[in-house]
mmCIF file of N, CA and C in Angstrom:
data_model
loop_
_atom_site.group_PDB
_atom_site.id
_atom_site.type_symbol
_atom_site.label_atom_id
_atom_site.label_comp_id
_atom_site.label_asym_id
_atom_site.label_seq_id
_atom_site.Cartn_x
_atom_site.Cartn_y
_atom_site.Cartn_z
ATOM 1 N N UNK A 132 -10.232 9.056 -20.454
ATOM 2 C CA UNK A 132 -8.839 9.793 -20.628
ATOM 3 C C UNK A 132 -8.405 9.708 -19.104
ATOM 4 N N UNK A 133 -9.553 9.996 -18.104
ATOM 5 C CA UNK A 133 -8.723 9.999 -16.573
ATOM 6 C C UNK A 133 -7.903 8.542 -16.315
ATOM 7 N N UNK A 134 -8.585 7.451 -16.877
ATOM 8 C CA UNK A 134 -7.703 6.227 -16.643
ATOM 9 C C UNK A 134 -6.863 6.029 -17.463
ATOM 10 N N UNK A 135 -7.061 6.372 -18.576
ATOM 11 C CA UNK A 135 -5.547 6.509 -19.527
ATOM 12 C C UNK A 135 -4.110 7.503 -18.384
ATOM 13 N N UNK A 136 -4.475 8.341 -18.288
ATOM 14 C CA UNK A 136 -3.759 9.369 -17.451
ATOM 15 C C UNK A 136 -3.152 8.275 -16.241
ATOM 16 N N UNK A 137 -3.868 7.816 -15.553
ATOM 17 C CA UNK A 137 -3.629 6.908 -14.487
ATOM 18 C C UNK A 137 -2.427 5.982 -14.924
ATOM 19 N N UNK A 138 -2.952 5.248 -15.883
ATOM 20 C CA UNK A 138 -2.051 3.858 -16.496
ATOM 21 C C UNK A 138 -0.662 4.451 -16.900
ATOM 22 N N UNK A 139 -0.480 5.642 -17.275
ATOM 23 C CA UNK A 139 0.720 6.204 -17.831
ATOM 24 C C UNK A 139 1.253 6.806 -16.753
ATOM 25 N N UNK A 140 0.859 7.297 -15.716
ATOM 26 C CA UNK A 140 1.464 7.723 -14.117
ATOM 27 C C UNK A 140 2.067 6.210 -13.780
ATOM 28 N N UNK A 141 1.473 5.404 -13.421
ATOM 29 C CA UNK A 141 1.829 3.705 -13.116
ATOM 30 C C UNK A 141 3.058 3.512 -14.299
ATOM 31 N N UNK A 142 3.151 3.568 -15.131
ATOM 32 C CA UNK A 142 3.925 2.718 -16.009
ATOM 33 C C UNK A 142 5.482 4.059 -16.086
ATOM 34 N N UNK A 143 5.166 5.205 -15.810
ATOM 35 C CA UNK A 143 6.320 6.093 -15.429
ATOM 36 C C UNK A 143 7.004 5.941 -14.548
ATOM 37 N N UNK A 144 6.198 6.141 -13.180
ATOM 38 C CA UNK A 144 6.679 5.990 -11.891
ATOM 39 C C UNK A 144 7.354 4.724 -11.786
ATOM 40 N N UNK A 145 8.662 4.914 -10.840
ATOM 41 C CA UNK A 145 8.896 3.784 -9.992
ATOM 42 C C UNK A 145 8.435 3.073 -9.014
ATOM 43 N N UNK A 146 7.632 3.857 -8.356
ATOM 44 C CA UNK A 146 7.063 3.284 -7.040
ATOM 45 C C UNK A 146 5.842 3.802 -6.733
ATOM 46 N N UNK A 147 5.078 3.239 -5.811
ATOM 47 C CA UNK A 147 3.730 3.274 -5.570
ATOM 48 C C UNK A 147 3.527 4.496 -4.702
ATOM 49 N N UNK A 148 4.867 4.779 -3.797
ATOM 50 C CA UNK A 148 4.931 6.011 -2.830
ATOM 51 C C UNK A 148 4.915 7.265 -3.675
ATOM 52 N N UNK A 149 5.779 7.320 -5.259
ATOM 53 C CA UNK A 149 5.647 8.386 -6.046
ATOM 54 C C UNK A 149 4.379 8.578 -6.832
ATOM 55 N N UNK A 150 3.787 7.580 -7.233
ATOM 56 C CA UNK A 150 2.498 7.154 -7.831
ATOM 57 C C UNK A 150 1.346 8.421 -6.877
ATOM 58 N N UNK A 151 1.149 7.936 -5.286
ATOM 59 C CA UNK A 151 0.527 8.650 -4.698
ATOM 60 C C UNK A 151 0.693 9.758 -4.511
ATOM 61 N N UNK A 152 2.093 10.300 -4.494
ATOM 62 C CA UNK A 152 2.638 11.843 -4.464
ATOM 63 C C UNK A 152 2.035 12.442 -5.410
ATOM 64 N N UNK A 153 1.683 12.000 -6.637
ATOM 65 C CA UNK A 153 1.051 12.667 -7.937
ATOM 66 C C UNK A 153 -0.276 13.000 -8.026
ATOM 67 N N UNK A 154 -0.506 12.368 -7.276
ATOM 68 C CA UNK A 154 -2.258 12.901 -6.890
ATOM 69 C C UNK A 154 -2.623 14.161 -6.893
ATOM 70 N N UNK A 155 -2.153 15.075 -7.514
ATOM 71 C CA UNK A 155 -2.332 16.367 -7.086
ATOM 72 C C UNK A 155 -3.678 16.515 -7.077
ATOM 73 N N UNK A 156 -4.190 16.122 -8.547
ATOM 74 C CA UNK A 156 -5.371 16.429 -9.023
ATOM 75 C C UNK A 156 -6.250 15.833 -8.130
ATOM 76 N N UNK A 157 -6.595 15.220 -7.071
ATOM 77 C CA UNK A 157 -7.557 14.524 -6.452
ATOM 78 C C UNK A 157 -6.800 14.413 -4.828
ATOM 79 N N UNK A 158 -5.745 15.026 -4.593
ATOM 80 C CA UNK A 158 -5.400 14.909 -3.142
ATOM 81 C C UNK A 158 -6.301 15.508 -2.235
ATOM 82 N N UNK A 159 -7.083 16.408 -2.095
ATOM 83 C CA UNK A 159 -8.176 17.250 -1.230
ATOM 84 C C UNK A 159 -8.769 15.963 -1.386
ATOM 85 N N UNK A 160 -9.611 15.348 -2.154
ATOM 86 C CA UNK A 160 -10.619 14.797 -1.906
ATOM 87 C C UNK A 160 -10.373 13.339 -1.419
ATOM 88 N N UNK A 161 -8.893 12.923 -1.792
ATOM 89 C CA UNK A 161 -8.503 11.851 -1.083
ATOM 90 C C UNK A 161 -8.490 12.134 0.492
ATOM 91 N N UNK A 162 -7.614 12.979 0.917
ATOM 92 C CA UNK A 162 -7.409 13.275 2.392
ATOM 93 C C UNK A 162 -8.718 13.536 3.027
ATOM 94 N N UNK A 163 -10.134 14.144 2.225
ATOM 95 C CA UNK A 163 -11.047 14.240 3.324
ATOM 96 C C UNK A 163 -11.879 12.690 3.021
ATOM 97 N N UNK A 164 -11.502 11.984 2.173
ATOM 98 C CA UNK A 164 -12.127 10.713 2.483
ATOM 99 C C UNK A 164 -11.540 10.008 3.239
ATOM 100 N N UNK A 165 -10.131 10.261 3.608
ATOM 101 C CA UNK A 165 -9.373 9.323 4.477
ATOM 102 C C UNK A 165 -9.930 9.791 6.405
ATOM 103 N N UNK A 166 -9.849 11.196 6.073
ATOM 104 C CA UNK A 166 -10.432 11.723 7.572
ATOM 105 C C UNK A 166 -11.820 11.065 7.795
ATOM 106 N N UNK A 167 -12.759 11.490 6.928
ATOM 107 C CA UNK A 167 -13.823 10.938 7.101
ATOM 108 C C UNK A 167 -14.046 9.434 7.550
ATOM 109 N N UNK A 168 -13.489 8.509 6.942
ATOM 110 C CA UNK A 168 -13.026 7.310 7.443
ATOM 111 C C UNK A 168 -12.850 7.119 8.579
ATOM 112 N N UNK A 169 -12.153 7.550 9.098
ATOM 113 C CA UNK A 169 -11.056 7.874 10.441
ATOM 114 C C UNK A 169 -12.010 8.143 11.327
ATOM 115 N N UNK A 170 -12.843 9.223 11.054
ATOM 116 C CA UNK A 170 -13.865 9.598 11.992
ATOM 117 C C UNK A 170 -14.331 8.603 12.288
ATOM 118 N N UNK A 171 -15.262 7.853 11.585
ATOM 119 C CA UNK A 171 -16.485 6.700 11.691
ATOM 120 C C UNK A 171 -15.799 5.747 12.150
ATOM 121 N N UNK A 172 -14.649 5.292 11.826
ATOM 122 C CA UNK A 172 -13.765 4.093 12.856
ATOM 123 C C UNK A 172 -13.423 4.466 14.253
ATOM 124 N N UNK A 173 -13.436 5.859 14.761
ATOM 125 C CA UNK A 173 -13.008 5.885 16.004
ATOM 126 C C UNK A 173 -14.437 5.929 16.853
ATOM 127 N N UNK A 174 -15.660 6.151 15.958
ATOM 128 C CA UNK A 174 -16.950 6.546 16.723
ATOM 129 C C UNK A 174 -17.324 5.237 17.876
ATOM 130 N N UNK A 175 -17.160 3.938 17.096
ATOM 131 C CA UNK A 175 -17.432 2.946 18.021
ATOM 132 C C UNK A 175 -16.624 2.198 19.032
ATOM 133 N N UNK A 176 -15.405 3.049 19.492
ATOM 134 C CA UNK A 176 -14.658 2.625 20.379
ATOM 135 C C UNK A 176 -15.220 1.893 21.779
ATOM 136 N N UNK A 177 -15.803 2.683 22.455
ATOM 137 C CA UNK A 177 -16.269 2.083 23.353
ATOM 138 C C UNK A 177 -17.316 0.858 23.259
ATOM 139 N N UNK A 178 -18.135 0.853 22.225
ATOM 140 C CA UNK A 178 -18.690 -0.639 21.750
ATOM 141 C C UNK A 178 -17.810 -1.916 21.514
ATOM 142 N N UNK A 179 -16.832 -1.548 20.840
ATOM 143 C CA UNK A 179 -16.030 -2.861 20.639
ATOM 144 C C UNK A 179 -15.299 -2.994 21.604
ATOM 145 N N UNK A 180 -14.447 -2.203 22.552
ATOM 146 C CA UNK A 180 -14.091 -2.620 23.770
ATOM 147 C C UNK A 180 -15.156 -3.308 24.819
ATOM 148 N N UNK A 181 -16.711 -2.835 24.727
ATOM 149 C CA UNK A 181 -17.240 -3.760 25.628
ATOM 150 C C UNK A 181 -17.597 -5.031 24.744
ATOM 151 N N UNK A 182 -17.648 -5.167 23.495
ATOM 152 C CA UNK A 182 -17.726 -6.453 22.996
ATOM 153 C C UNK A 182 -16.499 -7.572 23.254
ATOM 154 N N UNK A 183 -15.516 -6.951 23.220
ATOM 155 C CA UNK A 183 -14.249 -7.613 23.444
ATOM 156 C C UNK A 183 -14.320 -8.027 24.784
ATOM 157 N N UNK A 184 -14.545 -7.249 25.829
ATOM 158 C CA UNK A 184 -14.653 -7.978 27.286
ATOM 159 C C UNK A 184 -15.239 -8.893 27.481
ATOM 160 N N UNK A 185 -16.090 -9.458 26.521
ATOM 161 C CA UNK A 185 -16.899 -11.166 26.710
ATOM 162 C C UNK A 185 -15.609 -12.024 26.601
ATOM 163 N N UNK A 186 -14.709 -11.944 25.746
ATOM 164 C CA UNK A 186 -13.786 -12.709 25.354
ATOM 165 C C UNK A 186 -12.069 -12.285 25.464
ATOM 166 N N UNK A 187 -11.937 -11.239 25.618
ATOM 167 C CA UNK A 187 -10.628 -10.554 25.492
ATOM 168 C C UNK A 187 -10.472 -9.581 26.568
ATOM 169 N N UNK A 188 -9.323 -8.831 26.541
ATOM 170 C CA UNK A 188 -9.030 -7.785 27.314
ATOM 171 C C UNK A 188 -9.554 -6.376 27.300
ATOM 172 N N UNK A 189 -10.613 -6.177 26.635
ATOM 173 C CA UNK A 189 -11.533 -5.102 26.588
ATOM 174 C C UNK A 189 -10.710 -3.844 25.631
ATOM 175 N N UNK A 190 -10.079 -4.213 24.865
ATOM 176 C CA UNK A 190 -8.998 -2.853 24.534
ATOM 177 C C UNK A 190 -8.857 -2.972 22.672
ATOM 178 N N UNK A 191 -9.806 -3.726 22.163
ATOM 179 C CA UNK A 191 -10.066 -3.655 20.839
ATOM 180 C C UNK A 191 -10.464 -2.411 20.228
ATOM 181 N N UNK A 192 -11.474 -2.159 20.533
ATOM 182 C CA UNK A 192 -11.500 -0.857 20.447
ATOM 183 C C UNK A 192 -10.970 0.360 20.337
ATOM 184 N N UNK A 193 -9.810 0.195 21.434
ATOM 185 C CA UNK A 193 -9.119 1.362 21.936
ATOM 186 C C UNK A 193 -7.736 1.283 21.034
ATOM 187 N N UNK A 194 -7.472 -0.026 20.455
ATOM 188 C CA UNK A 194 -6.082 -0.134 19.708
ATOM 189 C C UNK A 194 -6.661 -0.234 18.448
ATOM 190 N N UNK A 195 -7.965 -0.243 18.311
ATOM 191 C CA UNK A 195 -7.931 0.189 16.369
ATOM 192 C C UNK A 195 -7.881 1.800 16.473
ATOM 193 N N UNK A 196 -8.389 2.311 17.495
ATOM 194 C CA UNK A 196 -8.604 3.877 17.680
ATOM 195 C C UNK A 196 -7.415 4.231 17.761
ATOM 196 N N UNK A 197 -6.263 4.212 18.080
ATOM 197 C CA UNK A 197 -4.876 4.483 18.335
ATOM 198 C C UNK A 197 -4.511 4.468 17.002
ATOM 199 N N UNK A 198 -4.555 3.308 16.426
ATOM 200 C CA UNK A 198 -3.833 3.549 14.894
ATOM 201 C C UNK A 198 -4.545 4.553 14.005
ATOM 202 N N UNK A 199 -5.999 4.678 14.125
ATOM 203 C CA UNK A 199 -6.413 5.632 13.387
ATOM 204 C C UNK A 199 -6.296 6.758 13.606
ATOM 205 N N UNK A 200 -6.057 7.323 14.901
ATOM 206 C CA UNK A 200 -5.787 8.350 15.653
ATOM 207 C C UNK A 200 -4.621 8.934 14.962
ATOM 208 N N UNK A 201 -3.398 8.146 14.810
ATOM 209 C CA UNK A 201 -2.121 8.050 14.242
ATOM 210 C C UNK A 201 -2.395 8.583 12.773
ATOM 211 N N UNK A 202 -3.067 8.008 12.087
ATOM 212 C CA UNK A 202 -3.469 8.426 10.522
ATOM 213 C C UNK A 202 -4.245 9.667 10.825
ATOM 214 N N UNK A 203 -5.150 10.027 11.450
ATOM 215 C CA UNK A 203 -5.729 11.280 11.162
ATOM 216 C C UNK A 203 -4.972 12.396 11.502
ATOM 217 N N UNK A 204 -3.809 12.343 12.615
ATOM 218 C CA UNK A 204 -3.151 13.157 13.325
ATOM 219 C C UNK A 204 -1.911 13.836 11.935
ATOM 220 N N UNK A 205 -1.956 12.898 11.121
ATOM 221 C CA UNK A 205 -0.769 12.867 9.679
ATOM 222 C C UNK A 205 -1.749 13.319 8.816
ATOM 223 N N UNK A 206 -2.936 13.421 8.542
ATOM 224 C CA UNK A 206 -3.825 13.621 7.679
ATOM 225 C C UNK A 206 -3.954 15.449 7.963
ATOM 226 N N UNK A 207 -4.309 15.500 9.451
ATOM 227 C CA UNK A 207 -4.832 17.195 9.257
ATOM 228 C C UNK A 207 -3.263 17.793 9.823
ATOM 229 N N UNK A 208 -2.235 17.068 9.830
ATOM 230 C CA UNK A 208 -1.184 18.028 9.948
ATOM 231 C C UNK A 208 -0.572 18.192 8.344
ATOM 232 N N UNK A 209 -1.134 17.607 7.200
ATOM 233 C CA UNK A 209 -1.074 17.454 5.839
ATOM 234 C C UNK A 209 0.606 16.908 5.813
ATOM 235 N N UNK A 210 0.766 15.504 6.718
ATOM 236 C CA UNK A 210 2.182 14.677 6.500
ATOM 237 C C UNK A 210 1.714 13.389 6.116
ATOM 238 N N UNK A 211 0.202 13.225 5.622
ATOM 239 C CA UNK A 211 0.236 11.461 5.295
ATOM 240 C C UNK A 211 0.821 11.614 3.658
ATOM 241 N N UNK A 212 2.293 11.309 3.680
ATOM 242 C CA UNK A 212 3.086 10.711 2.515
ATOM 243 C C UNK A 212 3.233 9.609 2.717
ATOM 244 N N UNK A 213 3.364 8.816 1.665
ATOM 245 C CA UNK A 213 4.089 7.200 1.776
ATOM 246 C C UNK A 213 5.341 7.186 2.167
ATOM 247 N N UNK A 214 6.331 8.168 1.832
ATOM 248 C CA UNK A 214 7.515 8.162 2.069
ATOM 249 C C UNK A 214 8.188 8.331 3.184
ATOM 250 N N UNK A 215 7.323 9.337 3.840
ATOM 251 C CA UNK A 215 7.580 10.143 5.314
ATOM 252 C C UNK A 215 6.981 9.697 6.157
ATOM 253 N N UNK A 216 5.793 8.950 6.261
ATOM 254 C CA UNK A 216 4.968 7.992 7.130
ATOM 255 C C UNK A 216 4.567 6.705 7.117
ATOM 256 N N UNK A 217 6.023 5.690 7.339
ATOM 257 C CA UNK A 217 5.607 4.774 6.980
ATOM 258 C C UNK A 217 4.320 3.393 8.172
ATOM 259 N N UNK A 218 3.738 2.575 7.289
ATOM 260 C CA UNK A 218 2.575 1.965 7.943
ATOM 261 C C UNK A 218 3.498 1.278 9.218
ATOM 262 N N UNK A 219 4.534 1.087 9.461
ATOM 263 C CA UNK A 219 5.061 0.695 10.630
ATOM 264 C C UNK A 219 4.679 1.619 11.494
ATOM 265 N N UNK A 220 4.518 2.839 11.696
ATOM 266 C CA UNK A 220 4.331 3.612 12.794
ATOM 267 C C UNK A 220 2.990 3.080 13.205
ATOM 268 N N UNK A 221 2.004 2.786 12.231
ATOM 269 C CA UNK A 221 0.576 2.909 12.821
ATOM 270 C C UNK A 221 0.453 1.400 13.347
ATOM 271 N N UNK A 222 1.085 0.667 13.046
ATOM 272 C CA UNK A 222 1.162 -0.851 13.417
ATOM 273 C C UNK A 222 1.956 -0.754 15.374
ATOM 274 N N UNK A 223 2.919 0.353 15.085
ATOM 275 C CA UNK A 223 3.391 0.276 16.608
ATOM 276 C C UNK A 223 2.611 1.002 17.257
ATOM 277 N N UNK A 224 1.947 2.342 16.568
ATOM 278 C CA UNK A 224 0.988 3.014 17.591
ATOM 279 C C UNK A 224 -0.186 1.822 18.039
ATOM 280 N N UNK A 225 -0.914 1.186 17.193
ATOM 281 C CA UNK A 225 -1.768 0.036 17.745
ATOM 282 C C UNK A 225 -1.333 -0.911 18.609
ATOM 283 N N UNK A 226 -0.158 -1.647 18.102
ATOM 284 C CA UNK A 226 0.300 -2.672 18.995
ATOM 285 C C UNK A 226 -0.692 -3.856 19.183
ATOM 286 N N UNK A 227 -0.048 -4.703 20.320
ATOM 287 C CA UNK A 227 -0.810 -5.889 20.432
ATOM 288 C C UNK A 227 -1.166 -6.563 19.388
ATOM 289 N N UNK A 228 -1.777 -7.782 19.513
ATOM 290 C CA UNK A 228 -2.042 -9.085 18.407
ATOM 291 C C UNK A 228 -2.833 -8.052 17.313
ATOM 292 N N UNK A 229 -3.415 -7.323 17.566
ATOM 293 C CA UNK A 229 -4.178 -6.345 16.513
ATOM 294 C C UNK A 229 -3.018 -5.747 15.648
ATOM 295 N N UNK A 230 -2.108 -5.123 16.174
ATOM 296 C CA UNK A 230 -1.052 -4.639 15.545
ATOM 297 C C UNK A 230 0.002 -5.679 14.699
ATOM 298 N N UNK A 231 -0.088 -6.664 14.669
ATOM 299 C CA UNK A 231 0.677 -8.014 14.355
ATOM 300 C C UNK A 231 -0.328 -8.020 12.905
ATOM 301 N N UNK A 232 -1.490 -8.318 13.227
ATOM 302 C CA UNK A 232 -2.526 -8.459 12.266
ATOM 303 C C UNK A 232 -2.740 -7.484 11.077
ATOM 304 N N UNK A 233 -2.652 -6.172 11.474
ATOM 305 C CA UNK A 233 -2.517 -5.525 10.801
ATOM 306 C C UNK A 233 -1.017 -5.045 10.205
ATOM 307 N N UNK A 234 -0.337 -5.328 10.618
ATOM 308 C CA UNK A 234 1.070 -5.292 9.729
ATOM 309 C C UNK A 234 1.210 -6.377 8.879
ATOM 310 N N UNK A 235 0.762 -7.683 9.276
ATOM 311 C CA UNK A 235 0.789 -8.594 8.038
ATOM 312 C C UNK A 235 -0.166 -8.203 7.081
ATOM 313 N N UNK A 236 -1.321 -7.589 7.319
ATOM 314 C CA UNK A 236 -2.575 -7.298 6.081
ATOM 315 C C UNK A 236 -1.824 -6.132 5.346
ATOM 316 N N UNK A 237 -1.393 -5.106 5.846
ATOM 317 C CA UNK A 237 -0.763 -4.037 4.913
ATOM 318 C C UNK A 237 0.652 -4.184 4.548
ATOM 319 N N UNK A 238 1.241 -5.372 5.066
ATOM 320 C CA UNK A 238 2.564 -5.249 4.082
ATOM 321 C C UNK A 238 1.957 -6.263 3.236
ATOM 322 N N UNK A 239 1.151 -7.462 2.974
ATOM 323 C CA UNK A 239 0.554 -8.034 1.754
ATOM 324 C C UNK A 239 -0.249 -7.127 0.734
ATOM 325 N N UNK A 240 -0.990 -6.079 1.075
ATOM 326 C CA UNK A 240 -1.635 -5.235 0.509
ATOM 327 C C UNK A 240 -0.567 -4.455 -0.125
ATOM 328 N N UNK A 241 0.628 -3.899 0.437
ATOM 329 C CA UNK A 241 1.337 -3.156 -0.033
ATOM 330 C C UNK A 241 2.223 -3.755 -1.278
ATOM 331 N N UNK A 242 2.461 -4.928 -1.105
ATOM 332 C CA UNK A 242 3.253 -5.953 -1.955
ATOM 333 C C UNK A 242 2.052 -6.321 -3.131
ATOM 334 N N UNK A 243 0.900 -6.577 -3.027
ATOM 335 C CA UNK A 243 -0.173 -6.463 -4.193
ATOM 336 C C UNK A 243 -0.425 -5.423 -4.854
ATOM 337 N N UNK A 244 -0.148 -3.871 -4.559
ATOM 338 C CA UNK A 244 -0.424 -3.214 -4.932
ATOM 339 C C UNK A 244 0.776 -2.245 -5.654
ATOM 340 N N UNK A 245 1.813 -2.616 -5.214
ATOM 341 C CA UNK A 245 3.115 -2.446 -5.921
ATOM 342 C C UNK A 245 3.319 -3.196 -6.892
ATOM 343 N N UNK A 246 3.044 -4.612 -7.243
ATOM 344 C CA UNK A 246 3.321 -5.692 -8.075
ATOM 345 C C UNK A 246 2.244 -5.850 -9.151
ATOM 346 N N UNK A 247 1.223 -5.661 -8.647
ATOM 347 C CA UNK A 247 0.164 -5.487 -9.755
ATOM 348 C C UNK A 247 -0.501 -3.886 -10.015
ATOM 349 N N UNK A 248 -0.116 -2.517 -9.895
ATOM 350 C CA UNK A 248 -0.482 -1.270 -9.964
ATOM 351 C C UNK A 248 -1.399 -0.900 -11.105
ATOM 352 N N UNK A 249 -0.852 -1.834 -12.256
ATOM 353 C CA UNK A 249 -1.669 -1.101 -13.515
ATOM 354 C C UNK A 249 -3.260 -1.412 -13.352
ATOM 355 N N UNK A 250 -3.322 -2.951 -12.869
ATOM 356 C CA UNK A 250 -4.414 -3.738 -13.155
ATOM 357 C C UNK A 250 -5.602 -3.181 -11.834
ATOM 358 N N UNK A 251 -4.928 -2.242 -10.836
ATOM 359 C CA UNK A 251 -5.871 -1.931 -9.803
ATOM 360 C C UNK A 251 -6.175 -0.549 -10.416
ATOM 361 N N UNK A 252 -5.632 0.000 -11.049
ATOM 362 C CA UNK A 252 -5.847 1.457 -11.570
ATOM 363 C C UNK A 252 -7.019 1.525 -12.741
ATOM 364 N N UNK A 253 -6.518 0.532 -13.589
ATOM 365 C CA UNK A 253 -7.991 0.182 -14.713
ATOM 366 C C UNK A 253 -9.112 -0.408 -14.428
#
């Protein structure tokens, strides 16, 4: 029944933003999961910086942490809405080579989700 409801929502709504905004039945669980993941990603910041010092500029952990902190700030403010928080903002906060790589990854993921939403839901 739950899967059928999601499929109907995917077919009725025009964009993935609208679909996500309609997840009122699991919004709290979704936001809790996002917050938990963000906190866990921030924890190894200095370790990742240390690893990066061997071959890079020692900022890999910091750049990842900056992007995740931007997401976490929006979650905690209740402002994590696809239409009001563009992923481009996260990429700008991350910056550097990592920002470009994440930008490419997120753009492709966004395209795949929006073009094949029904198969992702089922």
